Amino acid sequence: MTKTTVTKDRRRAAEEIVNSVRLLQGVAQKQSREFVRQHKITGQQLGALRMVALSPGVSLGDLSERMFLHISSVSGIIDRLEKRGYVTRDRNGGDRRVVHLNVTEQGRRVIRRTPLAGMGLLIHTVHKLPDRQLRDILTGLKLILRVMKLDGGDARNG
Amino acid sequence: MTKTTVTKDRRRAAEEIVNSVRLLQGVAQKQSREFVRQHKITGQQLGALRMVALSPGVSLGDLSERMFLHISSVSGIIDRLEKRGYVTRDRNGGDRRVVHLNVTEQGRRVIRRTPLAGMGLLIHTVHKLPDRQLRDILTGLKLILRVMKLDGGDARNG
DNA sequence: TCACAATATTTTGTATACAAAGTATTATAT
DNA sequence: ATATAATACTTTGTATACAAAATATTGTGA
């Protein structure tokens, strides 16, 4: 095999990778929108609702850590859930700075009748894969992660 | 090896995958914010600016297709670039519905002095990987993609 | 106790993303 | 020629995400 051929293969592979990442983002977004249309609730809102259901009385700060999101983001998500009557905010614990979250009966109904979305769905899906595929995916992801971390700082040239 | 051990390995791998995806999102977002802090322009704005620079006079619709974004999203991004004096909108072509975009001298300066970000950076990075890693990443990505597409519709159970 | 630091949330401002509605312009059908 | 359809874009409304500033409450040191 000539050097030129190898170079071409590399280029093609690199382009496919970048394209796959784009596709991945696109697919995820499209499915998210479809989910919203069907179930009248967003994936993030449902994820928050489920987490509150699993930890009644959880604080906003704790919830934000579990969701890997900024507190102010979660505050907004809870706003919308509260407005729709799915969760309640209580400030009657010992520390009155803390907001305690709870799911209403209506919120519980939503959880019962709505399938998984986002990360929850990914976990569900991934669990069903055969070993060989699990390993391949994991290897690839870790490589991307390492590469992104290393190269995040700089990379001159336009 | 017992069946139990295999099951444990599978569970661990699945959890690692999901966690990696989360980390990937986190790393990408964190780097994006850091980039904005350092260069006073967002990755999307810079990406759009570069694309316009490569295709002077491009229409908004064409640009949105190349960026895999909705026209209204790109319209907003161009708004901000225009406000900062980096691009111009012209409606003086034959068809006056069409907006033609161009980069100003000031915009060109920004491109020159700002390193790659987002997808551009990813392409740059991926090109430098050894063959074996390219293949692993690609295999993993394609699997995830296929799985997500298939399982996107439904997946009952809370 | 009282000023001041620390903590937990909320609010405000910016950017992104999309859909749907609105506007302007061009093409088409009768 | 003129109503109507199609096209290109802008505007508006909703959701997400973060940072920074503001608010309220609790803890601490002197």
mmCIF file of C-alpha atoms (C1' of nucleotides) in Angstrom:
data_model
loop_
_atom_site.group_PDB
_atom_site.id
_atom_site.type_symbol
_atom_site.label_atom_id
_atom_site.label_comp_id
_atom_site.label_asym_id
_atom_site.label_seq_id
_atom_site.Cartn_x
_atom_site.Cartn_y
_atom_site.Cartn_z
ATOM 1 C CA MET A 1 0.000 0.000 0.000
ATOM 2 C CA THR A 2 1.382 3.398 -0.943
ATOM 3 C CA LYS A 3 1.731 6.249 1.425
ATOM 4 C CA THR A 4 -0.797 8.265 -0.541
ATOM 5 C CA THR A 5 -3.445 5.610 -0.055
ATOM 6 C CA VAL A 6 -2.888 5.567 3.671
ATOM 7 C CA THR A 7 -3.180 9.328 3.795
ATOM 8 C CA LYS A 8 -6.447 9.191 1.895
ATOM 9 C CA ASP A 9 -7.827 6.580 4.259
ATOM 10 C CA ARG A 10 -6.864 8.676 7.232
ATOM 11 C CA ARG A 11 -8.519 11.723 5.823
ATOM 12 C CA ARG A 12 -11.667 9.813 5.054
ATOM 13 C CA ALA A 13 -11.751 8.355 8.551
ATOM 14 C CA ALA A 14 -11.225 11.734 10.154
ATOM 15 C CA GLU A 15 -13.983 13.266 8.081
ATOM 16 C CA GLU A 16 -16.298 10.422 8.962
ATOM 17 C CA ILE A 17 -15.614 10.918 12.626
ATOM 18 C CA VAL A 18 -16.375 14.586 12.537
ATOM 19 C CA ASN A 19 -19.455 13.917 10.500
ATOM 20 C CA SER A 20 -20.587 11.261 12.936
ATOM 21 C CA VAL A 21 -20.271 13.681 15.816
ATOM 22 C CA ARG A 22 -22.363 16.167 13.913
ATOM 23 C CA LEU A 23 -24.907 13.503 13.108
ATOM 24 C CA LEU A 24 -24.960 12.405 16.710
ATOM 25 C CA GLN A 25 -25.804 15.910 17.793
ATOM 26 C CA GLY A 26 -28.404 16.214 15.082
ATOM 27 C CA VAL A 27 -30.052 12.894 15.872
ATOM 28 C CA ALA A 28 -30.128 13.682 19.567
ATOM 29 C CA GLN A 29 -31.722 17.063 18.968
ATOM 30 C CA LYS A 30 -34.241 15.791 16.486
ATOM 31 C CA GLN A 31 -35.325 12.995 18.784
ATOM 32 C CA SER A 32 -35.554 15.425 21.644
ATOM 33 C CA ARG A 33 -37.904 17.652 19.667
ATOM 34 C CA GLU A 34 -39.993 14.674 18.596
ATOM 35 C CA PHE A 35 -40.208 13.594 22.211
ATOM 36 C CA VAL A 36 -41.424 17.011 23.266
ATOM 37 C CA ARG A 37 -44.081 16.964 20.573
ATOM 38 C CA GLN A 38 -45.341 13.581 21.648
ATOM 39 C CA HIS A 39 -45.223 13.911 25.390
ATOM 40 C CA LYS A 40 -45.668 17.646 25.942
ATOM 41 C CA ILE A 41 -42.692 17.811 28.257
ATOM 42 C CA THR A 42 -38.969 18.236 27.588
ATOM 43 C CA GLY A 43 -36.330 15.651 28.399
ATOM 44 C CA GLN A 44 -34.665 17.879 30.954
ATOM 45 C CA GLN A 45 -37.912 18.620 32.718
ATOM 46 C CA LEU A 46 -38.768 14.940 32.839
ATOM 47 C CA GLY A 47 -35.274 14.087 34.067
ATOM 48 C CA ALA A 48 -35.546 16.626 36.870
ATOM 49 C CA LEU A 49 -39.021 15.387 37.737
ATOM 50 C CA ARG A 50 -37.784 11.812 37.996
ATOM 51 C CA MET A 51 -34.855 12.798 40.170
ATOM 52 C CA VAL A 52 -37.069 14.728 42.545
ATOM 53 C CA ALA A 53 -39.404 11.748 42.683
ATOM 54 C CA LEU A 54 -36.488 9.530 43.677
ATOM 55 C CA SER A 55 -35.306 11.962 46.361
ATOM 56 C CA PRO A 56 -38.281 13.700 47.918
ATOM 57 C CA GLY A 57 -37.403 16.959 49.624
ATOM 58 C CA VAL A 58 -34.129 17.328 47.724
ATOM 59 C CA SER A 59 -32.666 20.835 47.599
ATOM 60 C CA LEU A 60 -32.121 22.774 44.429
ATOM 61 C CA GLY A 61 -28.377 22.745 44.933
ATOM 62 C CA ASP A 62 -28.254 18.981 45.363
ATOM 63 C CA LEU A 63 -30.438 18.491 42.343
ATOM 64 C CA SER A 64 -28.208 20.706 40.219
ATOM 65 C CA GLU A 65 -25.173 18.627 41.193
ATOM 66 C CA ARG A 66 -26.896 15.398 40.280
ATOM 67 C CA MET A 67 -27.929 16.844 36.959
ATOM 68 C CA PHE A 68 -24.460 18.259 36.245
ATOM 69 C CA LEU A 69 -26.059 21.646 35.636
ATOM 70 C CA HIS A 70 -25.663 25.146 36.998
ATOM 71 C CA ILE A 71 -28.052 25.987 39.798
ATOM 72 C CA SER A 72 -29.621 28.802 37.840
ATOM 73 C CA SER A 73 -30.398 26.425 34.994
ATOM 74 C CA VAL A 74 -32.135 24.022 37.327
ATOM 75 C CA SER A 75 -33.966 26.904 38.968
ATOM 76 C CA GLY A 76 -35.494 27.699 35.580
ATOM 77 C CA ILE A 77 -36.412 24.079 34.884
ATOM 78 C CA ILE A 78 -38.097 23.817 38.272
ATOM 79 C CA ASP A 79 -39.920 27.078 37.568
ATOM 80 C CA ARG A 80 -41.569 25.492 34.581
ATOM 81 C CA LEU A 81 -42.369 22.248 36.390
ATOM 82 C CA GLU A 82 -43.868 24.221 39.271
ATOM 83 C CA LYS A 83 -45.943 26.359 36.943
ATOM 84 C CA ARG A 84 -47.442 23.208 35.490
ATOM 85 C CA GLY A 85 -48.171 21.835 38.926
ATOM 86 C CA TYR A 86 -45.749 18.889 38.804
ATOM 87 C CA VAL A 87 -43.478 19.894 41.693
ATOM 88 C CA THR A 88 -43.678 22.072 44.800
ATOM 89 C CA ARG A 89 -41.104 24.346 46.415
ATOM 90 C CA ASP A 90 -41.058 24.414 50.222
ATOM 91 C CA ARG A 91 -38.932 26.718 52.383
ATOM 92 C CA ASN A 92 -40.018 25.356 55.738
ATOM 93 C CA GLY A 93 -37.060 23.198 56.702
ATOM 94 C CA GLY A 94 -34.709 24.236 59.493
ATOM 95 C CA ASP A 95 -32.668 26.383 57.111
ATOM 96 C CA ARG A 96 -34.977 28.777 55.354
ATOM 97 C CA ARG A 97 -32.530 29.550 52.591
ATOM 98 C CA VAL A 98 -32.988 26.012 51.320
ATOM 99 C CA VAL A 99 -35.764 25.085 48.933
ATOM 100 C CA HIS A 100 -37.136 21.577 49.302
ATOM 101 C CA LEU A 101 -38.599 20.034 46.188
ATOM 102 C CA ASN A 102 -41.383 17.478 45.982
ATOM 103 C CA VAL A 103 -43.411 15.869 43.221
ATOM 104 C CA THR A 104 -47.174 16.343 43.207
ATOM 105 C CA GLU A 105 -49.661 13.615 42.412
ATOM 106 C CA GLN A 106 -50.054 15.137 38.983
ATOM 107 C CA GLY A 107 -46.291 15.012 38.506
ATOM 108 C CA ARG A 108 -46.287 11.356 39.467
ATOM 109 C CA ARG A 109 -48.882 10.643 36.826
ATOM 110 C CA VAL A 110 -46.647 12.266 34.209
ATOM 111 C CA ILE A 111 -43.723 10.111 35.274
ATOM 112 C CA ARG A 112 -45.816 6.966 35.088
ATOM 113 C CA ARG A 113 -47.093 7.553 31.616
ATOM 114 C CA THR A 114 -43.979 9.045 29.986
ATOM 115 C CA PRO A 115 -41.144 6.872 28.670
ATOM 116 C CA LEU A 116 -37.478 7.577 29.225
ATOM 117 C CA ALA A 117 -35.646 10.308 27.344
ATOM 118 C CA GLY A 118 -32.137 11.699 27.072
ATOM 119 C CA MET A 119 -29.606 10.128 29.415
ATOM 120 C CA GLY A 120 -32.139 7.769 30.911
ATOM 121 C CA LEU A 121 -32.890 6.413 27.483
ATOM 122 C CA LEU A 122 -29.202 6.117 26.667
ATOM 123 C CA ILE A 123 -28.564 4.030 29.775
ATOM 124 C CA HIS A 124 -31.495 1.799 28.930
ATOM 125 C CA THR A 125 -30.279 1.364 25.377
ATOM 126 C CA VAL A 126 -26.654 0.773 26.152
ATOM 127 C CA HIS A 127 -27.482 -1.958 28.644
ATOM 128 C CA LYS A 128 -28.888 -4.067 25.871
ATOM 129 C CA LEU A 129 -25.802 -4.015 23.646
ATOM 130 C CA PRO A 130 -23.586 -7.076 23.199
ATOM 131 C CA ASP A 131 -20.193 -7.090 24.938
ATOM 132 C CA ARG A 132 -18.130 -6.530 21.848
ATOM 133 C CA GLN A 133 -20.039 -3.366 20.956
ATOM 134 C CA LEU A 134 -19.913 -2.077 24.502
ATOM 135 C CA ARG A 135 -16.130 -2.333 24.410
ATOM 136 C CA ASP A 136 -15.815 -0.669 21.014
ATOM 137 C CA ILE A 137 -17.997 2.242 21.983
ATOM 138 C CA LEU A 138 -16.229 2.736 25.265
ATOM 139 C CA THR A 139 -12.801 2.677 23.639
ATOM 140 C CA GLY A 140 -13.842 5.232 21.082
ATOM 141 C CA LEU A 141 -15.476 7.537 23.569
ATOM 142 C CA LYS A 142 -12.521 7.519 25.884
ATOM 143 C CA LEU A 143 -10.181 8.351 23.048
ATOM 144 C CA ILE A 144 -12.299 11.263 21.941
ATOM 145 C CA LEU A 145 -12.507 12.474 25.493
ATOM 146 C CA ARG A 146 -8.762 12.333 26.010
ATOM 147 C CA VAL A 147 -8.106 14.053 22.715
ATOM 148 C CA MET A 148 -10.604 16.806 23.438
ATOM 149 C CA LYS A 149 -9.204 17.453 26.873
ATOM 150 C CA LEU A 150 -5.665 17.694 25.576
ATOM 151 C CA ASP A 151 -6.389 19.776 22.559
ATOM 152 C CA GLY A 152 -8.965 22.029 24.130
ATOM 153 C CA GLY A 153 -6.569 24.778 25.026
ATOM 154 C CA ASP A 154 -5.192 25.774 21.690
ATOM 155 C CA ALA A 155 -4.776 24.742 18.068
ATOM 156 C CA ARG A 156 -3.639 27.649 15.943
ATOM 157 C CA ASN A 157 -4.257 28.110 12.284
ATOM 158 C CA GLY A 158 -7.378 29.047 10.392
ATOM 159 C CA MET B 1 -15.629 -16.804 34.110
ATOM 160 C CA THR B 2 -19.023 -16.959 35.748
ATOM 161 C CA LYS B 3 -22.124 -15.396 34.323
ATOM 162 C CA THR B 4 -22.306 -13.017 37.251
ATOM 163 C CA THR B 5 -18.881 -11.613 36.477
ATOM 164 C CA VAL B 6 -19.830 -11.011 32.891
ATOM 165 C CA THR B 7 -22.973 -9.229 33.977
ATOM 166 C CA LYS B 8 -20.979 -6.991 36.289
ATOM 167 C CA ASP B 9 -18.533 -6.165 33.528
ATOM 168 C CA ARG B 10 -21.385 -5.310 31.226
ATOM 169 C CA ARG B 11 -22.981 -3.066 33.776
ATOM 170 C CA ARG B 12 -19.719 -1.305 34.476
ATOM 171 C CA ALA B 13 -19.068 -0.789 30.774
ATOM 172 C CA ALA B 14 -22.549 0.567 30.193
ATOM 173 C CA GLU B 15 -22.207 2.985 33.078
ATOM 174 C CA GLU B 16 -18.835 4.092 31.824
ATOM 175 C CA ILE B 17 -20.256 4.774 28.417
ATOM 176 C CA VAL B 18 -23.074 6.885 29.735
ATOM 177 C CA ASN B 19 -20.682 8.688 31.994
ATOM 178 C CA SER B 20 -18.313 9.315 29.119
ATOM 179 C CA VAL B 21 -21.074 10.853 27.082
ATOM 180 C CA ARG B 22 -21.924 13.112 29.979
ATOM 181 C CA LEU B 23 -18.267 14.031 30.411
ATOM 182 C CA LEU B 24 -17.959 14.666 26.714
ATOM 183 C CA GLN B 25 -20.807 17.139 26.865
ATOM 184 C CA GLY B 26 -19.339 18.707 29.970
ATOM 185 C CA VAL B 27 -15.849 19.034 28.538
ATOM 186 C CA ALA B 28 -17.178 20.481 25.314
ATOM 187 C CA GLN B 29 -19.267 23.052 27.134
ATOM 188 C CA LYS B 30 -16.553 24.018 29.565
ATOM 189 C CA GLN B 31 -14.025 24.495 26.790
ATOM 190 C CA SER B 32 -16.532 26.484 24.832
ATOM 191 C CA ARG B 33 -17.049 28.861 27.753
ATOM 192 C CA GLU B 34 -13.327 29.160 28.313
ATOM 193 C CA PHE B 35 -12.887 29.948 24.642
ATOM 194 C CA VAL B 36 -15.498 32.679 24.814
ATOM 195 C CA ARG B 37 -13.789 34.212 27.832
ATOM 196 C CA GLN B 38 -10.430 34.253 26.109
ATOM 197 C CA HIS B 39 -11.417 35.360 22.640
ATOM 198 C CA LYS B 40 -14.563 37.419 23.241
ATOM 199 C CA ILE B 41 -16.464 35.563 20.558
ATOM 200 C CA THR B 42 -18.446 32.331 20.645
ATOM 201 C CA GLY B 43 -17.522 29.215 18.713
ATOM 202 C CA GLN B 44 -20.670 29.371 16.608
ATOM 203 C CA GLN B 45 -20.111 33.002 15.720
ATOM 204 C CA LEU B 46 -16.534 32.282 14.749
ATOM 205 C CA GLY B 47 -17.597 29.250 12.757
ATOM 206 C CA ALA B 48 -20.158 31.279 10.856
ATOM 207 C CA LEU B 49 -17.627 34.053 10.311
ATOM 208 C CA ARG B 50 -15.107 31.590 8.860
ATOM 209 C CA MET B 51 -17.687 30.058 6.559
ATOM 210 C CA VAL B 52 -18.737 33.434 5.239
ATOM 211 C CA ALA B 53 -15.082 34.298 4.707
ATOM 212 C CA LEU B 54 -14.660 31.127 2.647
ATOM 213 C CA SER B 55 -17.780 31.830 0.570
ATOM 214 C CA PRO B 56 -18.157 35.572 0.079
ATOM 215 C CA GLY B 57 -21.706 36.586 -0.800
ATOM 216 C CA VAL B 58 -23.209 33.356 0.527
ATOM 217 C CA SER B 59 -26.915 33.479 1.315
ATOM 218 C CA LEU B 60 -28.348 32.909 4.750
ATOM 219 C CA GLY B 61 -30.115 29.791 3.625
ATOM 220 C CA ASP B 62 -26.971 28.255 2.164
ATOM 221 C CA LEU B 63 -25.038 29.119 5.276
ATOM 222 C CA SER B 64 -27.648 27.486 7.499
ATOM 223 C CA GLU B 65 -27.400 24.282 5.483
ATOM 224 C CA ARG B 66 -23.635 24.202 5.750
ATOM 225 C CA MET B 67 -23.876 24.761 9.486
ATOM 226 C CA PHE B 68 -26.601 22.121 9.914
ATOM 227 C CA LEU B 69 -28.712 24.729 11.682
ATOM 228 C CA HIS B 70 -32.175 26.190 11.302
ATOM 229 C CA ILE B 71 -32.266 29.418 9.296
ATOM 230 C CA SER B 72 -33.679 31.355 12.221
ATOM 231 C CA SER B 73 -30.755 30.250 14.390
ATOM 232 C CA VAL B 74 -28.257 31.446 11.813
ATOM 233 C CA SER B 75 -30.195 34.662 11.374
ATOM 234 C CA GLY B 76 -29.623 35.369 15.057
ATOM 235 C CA ILE B 77 -25.936 34.505 14.901
ATOM 236 C CA ILE B 78 -25.496 36.806 11.925
ATOM 237 C CA ASP B 79 -27.389 39.528 13.801
ATOM 238 C CA ARG B 80 -24.760 39.480 16.490
ATOM 239 C CA LEU B 81 -21.860 39.376 14.036
ATOM 240 C CA GLU B 82 -23.383 42.265 12.123
ATOM 241 C CA LYS B 83 -23.901 44.295 15.271
ATOM 242 C CA ARG B 84 -20.222 43.903 16.070
ATOM 243 C CA GLY B 85 -19.251 44.946 12.570
ATOM 244 C CA TYR B 86 -17.779 41.619 11.447
ATOM 245 C CA VAL B 87 -20.176 40.859 8.583
ATOM 246 C CA THR B 88 -22.505 42.757 6.280
ATOM 247 C CA ARG B 89 -25.927 41.888 4.907
ATOM 248 C CA ASP B 90 -26.650 42.931 1.312
ATOM 249 C CA ARG B 91 -29.978 42.602 -0.479
ATOM 250 C CA ASN B 92 -28.854 43.927 -3.823
ATOM 251 C CA GLY B 93 -28.492 40.747 -5.857
ATOM 252 C CA GLY B 94 -30.916 39.900 -8.652
ATOM 253 C CA ASP B 95 -33.343 38.324 -6.199
ATOM 254 C CA ARG B 96 -34.088 40.803 -3.479
ATOM 255 C CA ARG B 97 -35.414 38.232 -1.070
ATOM 256 C CA VAL B 98 -31.905 36.857 -0.750
ATOM 257 C CA VAL B 99 -29.444 38.241 1.766
ATOM 258 C CA HIS B 100 -25.805 38.122 0.723
ATOM 259 C CA LEU B 101 -23.265 37.930 3.501
ATOM 260 C CA ASN B 102 -19.724 39.259 3.498
ATOM 261 C CA VAL B 103 -16.943 39.611 6.027
ATOM 262 C CA THR B 104 -15.633 43.082 6.843
ATOM 263 C CA GLU B 105 -11.979 43.915 7.292
ATOM 264 C CA GLN B 106 -12.554 43.929 11.018
ATOM 265 C CA GLY B 107 -14.092 40.456 10.779
ATOM 266 C CA ARG B 108 -11.065 39.264 8.857
ATOM 267 C CA ARG B 109 -8.815 40.482 11.621
ATOM 268 C CA VAL B 110 -10.810 38.454 14.137
ATOM 269 C CA ILE B 111 -10.450 35.331 12.014
ATOM 270 C CA ARG B 112 -6.729 35.837 11.691
ATOM 271 C CA ARG B 113 -6.067 36.207 15.355
ATOM 272 C CA THR B 114 -8.506 33.617 16.744
ATOM 273 C CA PRO B 115 -7.701 29.899 16.849
ATOM 274 C CA LEU B 116 -10.107 27.155 15.837
ATOM 275 C CA ALA B 117 -13.009 26.125 18.047
ATOM 276 C CA GLY B 118 -15.798 23.557 18.060
ATOM 277 C CA MET B 119 -16.045 21.442 14.945
ATOM 278 C CA GLY B 120 -13.091 23.117 13.314
ATOM 279 C CA LEU B 121 -10.937 22.222 16.271
ATOM 280 C CA LEU B 122 -12.250 18.681 16.303
ATOM 281 C CA ILE B 123 -11.309 18.184 12.660
ATOM 282 C CA HIS B 124 -7.859 19.566 13.310
ATOM 283 C CA THR B 125 -7.396 17.288 16.293
ATOM 284 C CA VAL B 126 -8.743 14.146 14.744
ATOM 285 C CA HIS B 127 -6.438 14.493 11.747
ATOM 286 C CA LYS B 128 -3.452 14.014 13.995
ATOM 287 C CA LEU B 129 -4.552 10.702 15.521
ATOM 288 C CA PRO B 130 -2.872 7.394 14.630
ATOM 289 C CA ASP B 131 -4.757 4.991 12.358
ATOM 290 C CA ARG B 132 -5.670 2.507 15.036
ATOM 291 C CA GLN B 133 -7.355 5.186 17.161
ATOM 292 C CA LEU B 134 -9.154 6.658 14.208
ATOM 293 C CA ARG B 135 -10.682 3.265 13.511
ATOM 294 C CA ASP B 136 -11.689 2.664 17.140
ATOM 295 C CA ILE B 137 -13.352 6.028 17.474
ATOM 296 C CA LEU B 138 -15.188 5.652 14.222
ATOM 297 C CA THR B 139 -16.446 2.181 15.086
ATOM 298 C CA GLY B 140 -17.706 3.367 18.443
ATOM 299 C CA LEU B 141 -19.380 6.455 17.079
ATOM 300 C CA LYS B 142 -21.153 4.557 14.349
ATOM 301 C CA LEU B 143 -22.472 2.046 16.834
ATOM 302 C CA ILE B 144 -23.807 4.737 19.121
ATOM 303 C CA LEU B 145 -25.389 6.445 16.174
ATOM 304 C CA ARG B 146 -27.113 3.304 14.973
ATOM 305 C CA VAL B 147 -28.330 2.476 18.458
ATOM 306 C CA MET B 148 -29.665 5.966 19.038
ATOM 307 C CA LYS B 149 -31.490 6.048 15.762
ATOM 308 C CA LEU B 150 -33.127 2.705 16.398
ATOM 309 C CA ASP B 151 -34.055 3.277 19.993
ATOM 310 C CA GLY B 152 -35.018 6.895 19.688
ATOM 311 C CA GLY B 153 -38.680 6.261 19.143
ATOM 312 C CA ASP B 154 -39.614 4.446 22.286
ATOM 313 C CA ALA B 155 -38.254 2.606 25.321
ATOM 314 C CA ARG B 156 -40.955 2.215 27.922
ATOM 315 C CA ASN B 157 -40.445 1.864 31.616
ATOM 316 C CA GLY B 158 -39.602 4.452 34.287
ATOM 317 C "C1'" DT C 1 -24.616 41.561 69.902
ATOM 318 C "C1'" DC C 2 -23.292 43.263 65.540
ATOM 319 C "C1'" DA C 3 -20.734 43.727 61.429
ATOM 320 C "C1'" DC C 4 -19.281 40.650 57.951
ATOM 321 C "C1'" DA C 5 -18.530 36.286 55.670
ATOM 322 C "C1'" DA C 6 -20.681 32.264 53.803
ATOM 323 C "C1'" DT C 7 -24.523 29.844 51.788
ATOM 324 C "C1'" DA C 8 -28.819 28.901 48.955
ATOM 325 C "C1'" DT C 9 -31.757 30.707 45.615
ATOM 326 C "C1'" DT C 10 -33.556 33.942 42.437
ATOM 327 C "C1'" DT C 11 -33.123 37.331 38.920
ATOM 328 C "C1'" DT C 12 -31.157 39.415 34.895
ATOM 329 C "C1'" DG C 13 -28.618 39.412 30.714
ATOM 330 C "C1'" DT C 14 -26.451 36.917 26.809
ATOM 331 C "C1'" DA C 15 -26.157 33.099 23.547
ATOM 332 C "C1'" DT C 16 -27.986 29.215 21.454
ATOM 333 C "C1'" DA C 17 -31.740 26.422 19.102
ATOM 334 C "C1'" DC C 18 -36.123 25.573 16.984
ATOM 335 C "C1'" DA C 19 -40.990 26.275 15.405
ATOM 336 C "C1'" DA C 20 -44.488 29.071 13.814
ATOM 337 C "C1'" DA C 21 -46.164 33.303 12.257
ATOM 338 C "C1'" DG C 22 -45.255 37.382 9.635
ATOM 339 C "C1'" DT C 23 -43.159 40.129 5.632
ATOM 340 C "C1'" DA C 24 -41.363 40.904 1.272
ATOM 341 C "C1'" DT C 25 -40.414 39.333 -3.168
ATOM 342 C "C1'" DT C 26 -40.578 36.295 -7.057
ATOM 343 C "C1'" DA C 27 -42.739 32.639 -9.788
ATOM 344 C "C1'" DT C 28 -46.842 30.393 -11.666
ATOM 345 C "C1'" DA C 29 -51.360 29.335 -13.256
ATOM 346 C "C1'" DT C 30 -55.397 30.701 -15.236
ATOM 347 C "C1'" DA D 1 -52.814 40.589 -15.649
ATOM 348 C "C1'" DT D 2 -53.809 39.051 -11.310
ATOM 349 C "C1'" DA D 3 -54.752 36.016 -7.603
ATOM 350 C "C1'" DT D 4 -52.085 32.417 -5.523
ATOM 351 C "C1'" DA D 5 -48.176 29.651 -4.428
ATOM 352 C "C1'" DA D 6 -43.482 29.366 -3.342
ATOM 353 C "C1'" DT D 7 -39.267 31.237 -1.540
ATOM 354 C "C1'" DA D 8 -35.998 33.809 1.603
ATOM 355 C "C1'" DC D 9 -35.680 35.866 5.510
ATOM 356 C "C1'" DT D 10 -37.101 38.130 10.048
ATOM 357 C "C1'" DT D 11 -39.634 38.175 14.228
ATOM 358 C "C1'" DT D 12 -41.647 36.210 18.252
ATOM 359 C "C1'" DG D 13 -42.140 32.817 21.785
ATOM 360 C "C1'" DT D 14 -40.332 28.804 24.426
ATOM 361 C "C1'" DA D 15 -36.596 26.108 26.383
ATOM 362 C "C1'" DT D 16 -32.015 25.504 27.597
ATOM 363 C "C1'" DA D 17 -27.450 26.980 29.696
ATOM 364 C "C1'" DC D 18 -24.314 29.878 32.145
ATOM 365 C "C1'" DA D 19 -22.373 33.922 34.714
ATOM 366 C "C1'" DA D 20 -22.890 37.705 37.550
ATOM 367 C "C1'" DA D 21 -25.587 40.460 40.489
ATOM 368 C "C1'" DA D 22 -29.165 40.651 43.863
ATOM 369 C "C1'" DT D 23 -31.715 38.746 47.968
ATOM 370 C "C1'" DA D 24 -32.449 36.298 52.003
ATOM 371 C "C1'" DT D 25 -30.784 33.705 55.678
ATOM 372 C "C1'" DT D 26 -27.440 31.635 58.591
ATOM 373 C "C1'" DG D 27 -22.901 31.378 60.736
ATOM 374 C "C1'" DT D 28 -18.786 33.633 62.975
ATOM 375 C "C1'" DG D 29 -15.500 36.514 65.072
ATOM 376 C "C1'" DA D 30 -14.583 40.225 68.091
#
